Coordinates of C-alpha atoms in Angstrom, one line a residue:
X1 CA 202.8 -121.9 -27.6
X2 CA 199.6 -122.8 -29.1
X3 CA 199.3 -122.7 -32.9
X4 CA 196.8 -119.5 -33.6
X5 CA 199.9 -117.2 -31.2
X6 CA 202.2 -118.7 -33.8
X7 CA 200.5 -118.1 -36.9
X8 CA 199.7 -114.5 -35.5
X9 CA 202.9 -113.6 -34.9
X10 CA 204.1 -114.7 -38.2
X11 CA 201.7 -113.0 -39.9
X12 CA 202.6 -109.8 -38.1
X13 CA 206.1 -110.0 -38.8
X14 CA 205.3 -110.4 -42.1
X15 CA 202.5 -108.0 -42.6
X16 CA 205.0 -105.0 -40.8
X17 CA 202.5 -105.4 -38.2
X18 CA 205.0 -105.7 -35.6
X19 CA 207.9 -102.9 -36.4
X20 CA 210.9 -102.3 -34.0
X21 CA 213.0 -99.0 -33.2
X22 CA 212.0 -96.2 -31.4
X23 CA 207.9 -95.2 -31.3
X24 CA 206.5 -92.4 -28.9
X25 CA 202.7 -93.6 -27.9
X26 CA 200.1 -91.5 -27.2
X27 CA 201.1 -91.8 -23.8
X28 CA 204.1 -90.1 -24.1
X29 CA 206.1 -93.2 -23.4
X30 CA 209.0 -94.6 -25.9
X31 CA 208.1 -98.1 -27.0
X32 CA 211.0 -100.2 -28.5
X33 CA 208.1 -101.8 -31.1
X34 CA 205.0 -100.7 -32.6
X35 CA 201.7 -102.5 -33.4
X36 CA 199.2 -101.6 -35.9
X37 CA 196.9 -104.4 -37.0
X38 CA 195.8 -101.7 -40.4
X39 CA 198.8 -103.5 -41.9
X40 CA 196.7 -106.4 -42.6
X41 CA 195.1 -105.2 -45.8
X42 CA 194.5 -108.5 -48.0
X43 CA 192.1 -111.0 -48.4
X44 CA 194.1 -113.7 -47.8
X45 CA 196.0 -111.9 -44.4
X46 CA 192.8 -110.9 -43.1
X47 CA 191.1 -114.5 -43.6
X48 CA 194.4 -116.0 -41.9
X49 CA 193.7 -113.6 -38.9
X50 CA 190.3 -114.2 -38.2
X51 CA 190.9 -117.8 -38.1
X52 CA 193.7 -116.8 -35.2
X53 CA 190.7 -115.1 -33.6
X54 CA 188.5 -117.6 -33.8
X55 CA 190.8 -120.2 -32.4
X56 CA 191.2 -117.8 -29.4
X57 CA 187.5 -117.5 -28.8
X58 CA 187.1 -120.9 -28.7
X59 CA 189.6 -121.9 -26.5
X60 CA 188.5 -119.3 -24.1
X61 CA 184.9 -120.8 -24.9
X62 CA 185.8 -124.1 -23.6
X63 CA 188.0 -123.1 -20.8
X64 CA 186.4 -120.4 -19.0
X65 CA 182.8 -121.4 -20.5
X66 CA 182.6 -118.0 -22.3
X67 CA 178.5 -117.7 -23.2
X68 CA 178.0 -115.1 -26.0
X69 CA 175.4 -114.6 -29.1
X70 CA 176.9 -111.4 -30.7
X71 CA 180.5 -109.8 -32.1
X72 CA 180.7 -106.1 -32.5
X73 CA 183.4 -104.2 -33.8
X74 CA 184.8 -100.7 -32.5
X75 CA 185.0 -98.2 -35.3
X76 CA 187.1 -98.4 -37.5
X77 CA 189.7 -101.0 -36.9
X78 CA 187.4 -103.5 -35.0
X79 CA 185.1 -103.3 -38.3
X80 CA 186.4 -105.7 -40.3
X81 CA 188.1 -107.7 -37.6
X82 CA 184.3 -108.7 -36.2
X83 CA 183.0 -109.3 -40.1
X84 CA 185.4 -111.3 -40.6
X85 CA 185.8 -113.8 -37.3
X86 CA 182.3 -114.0 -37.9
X87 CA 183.1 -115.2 -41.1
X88 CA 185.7 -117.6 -40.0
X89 CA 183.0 -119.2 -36.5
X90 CA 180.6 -119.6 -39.5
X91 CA 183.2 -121.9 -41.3
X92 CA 183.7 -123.6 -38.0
X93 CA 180.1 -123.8 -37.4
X94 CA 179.0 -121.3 -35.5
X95 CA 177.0 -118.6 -37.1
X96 CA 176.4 -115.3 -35.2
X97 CA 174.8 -112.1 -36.1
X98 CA 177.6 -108.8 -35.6
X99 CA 177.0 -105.0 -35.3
X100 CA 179.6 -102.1 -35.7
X101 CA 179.1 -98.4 -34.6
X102 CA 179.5 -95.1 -36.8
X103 CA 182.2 -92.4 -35.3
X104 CA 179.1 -89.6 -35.9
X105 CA 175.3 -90.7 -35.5
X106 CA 173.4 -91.0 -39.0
X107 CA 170.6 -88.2 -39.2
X108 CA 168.8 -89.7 -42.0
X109 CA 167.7 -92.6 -43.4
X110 CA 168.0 -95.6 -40.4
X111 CA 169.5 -93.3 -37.9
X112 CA 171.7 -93.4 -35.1
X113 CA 174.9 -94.6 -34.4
X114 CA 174.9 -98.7 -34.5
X115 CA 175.1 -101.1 -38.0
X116 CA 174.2 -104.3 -38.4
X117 CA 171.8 -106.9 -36.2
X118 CA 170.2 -105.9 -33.5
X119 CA 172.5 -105.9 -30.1
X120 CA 169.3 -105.1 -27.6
X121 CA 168.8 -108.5 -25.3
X122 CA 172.2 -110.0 -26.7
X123 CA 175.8 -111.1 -25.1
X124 CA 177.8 -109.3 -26.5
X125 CA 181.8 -110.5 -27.6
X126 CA 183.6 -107.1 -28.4
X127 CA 186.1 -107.4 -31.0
X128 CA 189.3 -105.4 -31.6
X129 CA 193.2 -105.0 -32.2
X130 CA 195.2 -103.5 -29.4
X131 CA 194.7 -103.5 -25.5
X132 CA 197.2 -100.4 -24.0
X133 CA 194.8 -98.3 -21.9
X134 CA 191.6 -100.1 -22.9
X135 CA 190.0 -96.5 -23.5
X136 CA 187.9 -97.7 -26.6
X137 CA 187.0 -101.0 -24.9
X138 CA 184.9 -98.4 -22.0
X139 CA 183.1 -96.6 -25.0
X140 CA 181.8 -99.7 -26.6
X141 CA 181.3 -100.9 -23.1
X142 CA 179.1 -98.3 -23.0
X143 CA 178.0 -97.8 -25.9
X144 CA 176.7 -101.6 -26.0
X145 CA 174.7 -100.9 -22.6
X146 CA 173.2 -98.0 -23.7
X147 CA 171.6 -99.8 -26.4
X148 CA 170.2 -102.8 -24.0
X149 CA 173.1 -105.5 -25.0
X150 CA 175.0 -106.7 -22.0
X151 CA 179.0 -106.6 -23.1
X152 CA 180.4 -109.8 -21.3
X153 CA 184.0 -110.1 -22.8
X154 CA 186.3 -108.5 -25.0
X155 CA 189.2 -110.3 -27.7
X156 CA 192.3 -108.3 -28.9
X157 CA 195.2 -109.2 -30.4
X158 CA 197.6 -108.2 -28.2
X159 CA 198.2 -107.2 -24.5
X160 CA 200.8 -104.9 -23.8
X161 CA 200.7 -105.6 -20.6
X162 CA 202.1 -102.1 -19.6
X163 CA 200.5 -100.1 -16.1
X164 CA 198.4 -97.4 -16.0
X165 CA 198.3 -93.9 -13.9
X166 CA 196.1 -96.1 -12.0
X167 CA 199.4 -98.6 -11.0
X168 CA 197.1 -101.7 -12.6
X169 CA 196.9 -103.1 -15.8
X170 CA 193.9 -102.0 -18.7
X171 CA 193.1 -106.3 -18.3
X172 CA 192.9 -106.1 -14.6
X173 CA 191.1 -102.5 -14.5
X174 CA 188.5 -103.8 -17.4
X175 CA 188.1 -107.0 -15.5
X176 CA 187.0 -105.3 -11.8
X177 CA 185.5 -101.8 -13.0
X178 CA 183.4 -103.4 -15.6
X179 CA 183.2 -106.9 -15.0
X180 CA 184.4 -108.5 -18.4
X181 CA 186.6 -111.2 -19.4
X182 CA 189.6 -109.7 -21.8
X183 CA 191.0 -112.4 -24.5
X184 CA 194.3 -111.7 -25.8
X185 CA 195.8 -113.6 -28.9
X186 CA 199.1 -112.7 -27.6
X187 CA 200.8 -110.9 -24.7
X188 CA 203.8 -109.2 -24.8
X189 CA 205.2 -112.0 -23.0
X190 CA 204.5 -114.5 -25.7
X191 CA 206.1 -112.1 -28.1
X192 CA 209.4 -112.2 -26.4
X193 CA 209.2 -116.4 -26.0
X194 CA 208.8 -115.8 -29.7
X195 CA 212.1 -113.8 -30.5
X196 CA 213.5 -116.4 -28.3
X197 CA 212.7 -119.2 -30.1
X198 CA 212.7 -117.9 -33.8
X199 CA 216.4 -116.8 -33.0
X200 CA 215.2 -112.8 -32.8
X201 CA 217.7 -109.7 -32.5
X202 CA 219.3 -110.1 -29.1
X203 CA 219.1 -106.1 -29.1
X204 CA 215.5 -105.8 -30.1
X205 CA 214.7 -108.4 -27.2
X206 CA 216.5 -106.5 -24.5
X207 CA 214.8 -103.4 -25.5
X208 CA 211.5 -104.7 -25.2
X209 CA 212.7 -106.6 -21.7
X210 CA 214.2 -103.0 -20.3
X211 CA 210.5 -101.4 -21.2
X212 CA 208.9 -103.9 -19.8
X213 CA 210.8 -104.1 -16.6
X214 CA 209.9 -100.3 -16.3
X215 CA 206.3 -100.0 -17.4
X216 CA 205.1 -103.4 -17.5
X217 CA 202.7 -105.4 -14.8
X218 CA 204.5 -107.1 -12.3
X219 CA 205.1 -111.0 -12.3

């Protein structure tokens, strides 16, 4: 497991990112663990996580020769995750220009609905924290187009790796419907290898292995 899935998942754990019980989704299903990334709320954390990030972006850089000249972050989570992997590529010696949206267009002042540098013309790298249905990857998908930048991939921290309504997964449905490469920090998958290893609660893994083996993509 490479070391940025590691330090992620420590962080996490940690952090009370990763929480296990008994969650109902949005979906209506009944999740044996819960993810929210908000639980990262210090300097220190945050810097720690972008690096995780940026580690992920370049190993997809190298390996699938990922071309890109711009980060933007969803509102409101993927805010401060793209501000600061942009941060942590600078360190590493990349420096790229990000952009954010507003919920609700500005009708004063600047205007409209987008922060930061200009996304027309640019390759645009979203940025944010959970992939389950992919719904707010579509509306910065197109969002981004709209506003003349061409989205080409996507990086989140973690793949559920659970099947829609439509009998595919949100990476596979992103991938065909809108032609994007999705980046995951971790999977699922990892996150049980994880438990494994680290000596986890044998009950909280077969939880997450039951779920799976009912909702998640097949293989």
């Amino acid at each position: 497991m490479q070391n940025y899935k590691t330090t992620f998942f420590r962080l996490a754990l940690q952090h009370d990112v990763l929480r296990f019980g008994s969650f109902t989704l949005k979906s209506g299903r009944v999740s044996p663990y819960f993810f929210n990334l908000g639980r990262i709320a210090t300097g220190a954390a945050l810097r720690e996580l972008a690096g995780a990030y940026a580690e992920a972006i370049e190993e997809a850089t190298a390996q699938k020769g990922l071309r890109f000249d711009l980060l933007f972050g969803p509102a409101y989570k993927g805010i401060p995750l793209a501000a600061a992997v942009a941060c942590a590529l600078a360190e590493r010696g990349r420096d790229l220009p990000f952009a954010y949206n507003r919920k609700e267009a500005k009708d004063h002042g600047e205007g409209g609905v987008l922060v930061g540098a200009e996304v027309s013309g640019r390759r645009a790298l979203i940025v944010d924290d959970v992939l389950t249905a992919g719904t707010a990857l579509r509306e910065s998908h197109g969002l981004l187009q709209r506003s003349g930048a061409l989205p080409v991939a996507a990086v989140t921290a973690l793949d559920r790796q659970e099947v829609g309504p439509n009998g595919t997964s949100a990476v596979a449905e992103l991938t065909e419907k809108l032609g994007i490469s999705v980046i995951s920090l971790v999977t699922v998958q990892d996150l049980l290898q994880y438990l494994h290893s680290s000596g986890g609660d044998r009950d909280t893994i077969a939880a997450i292995q039951a779920y799976q083996a009912r909702y998640g993509v097949p293989g």
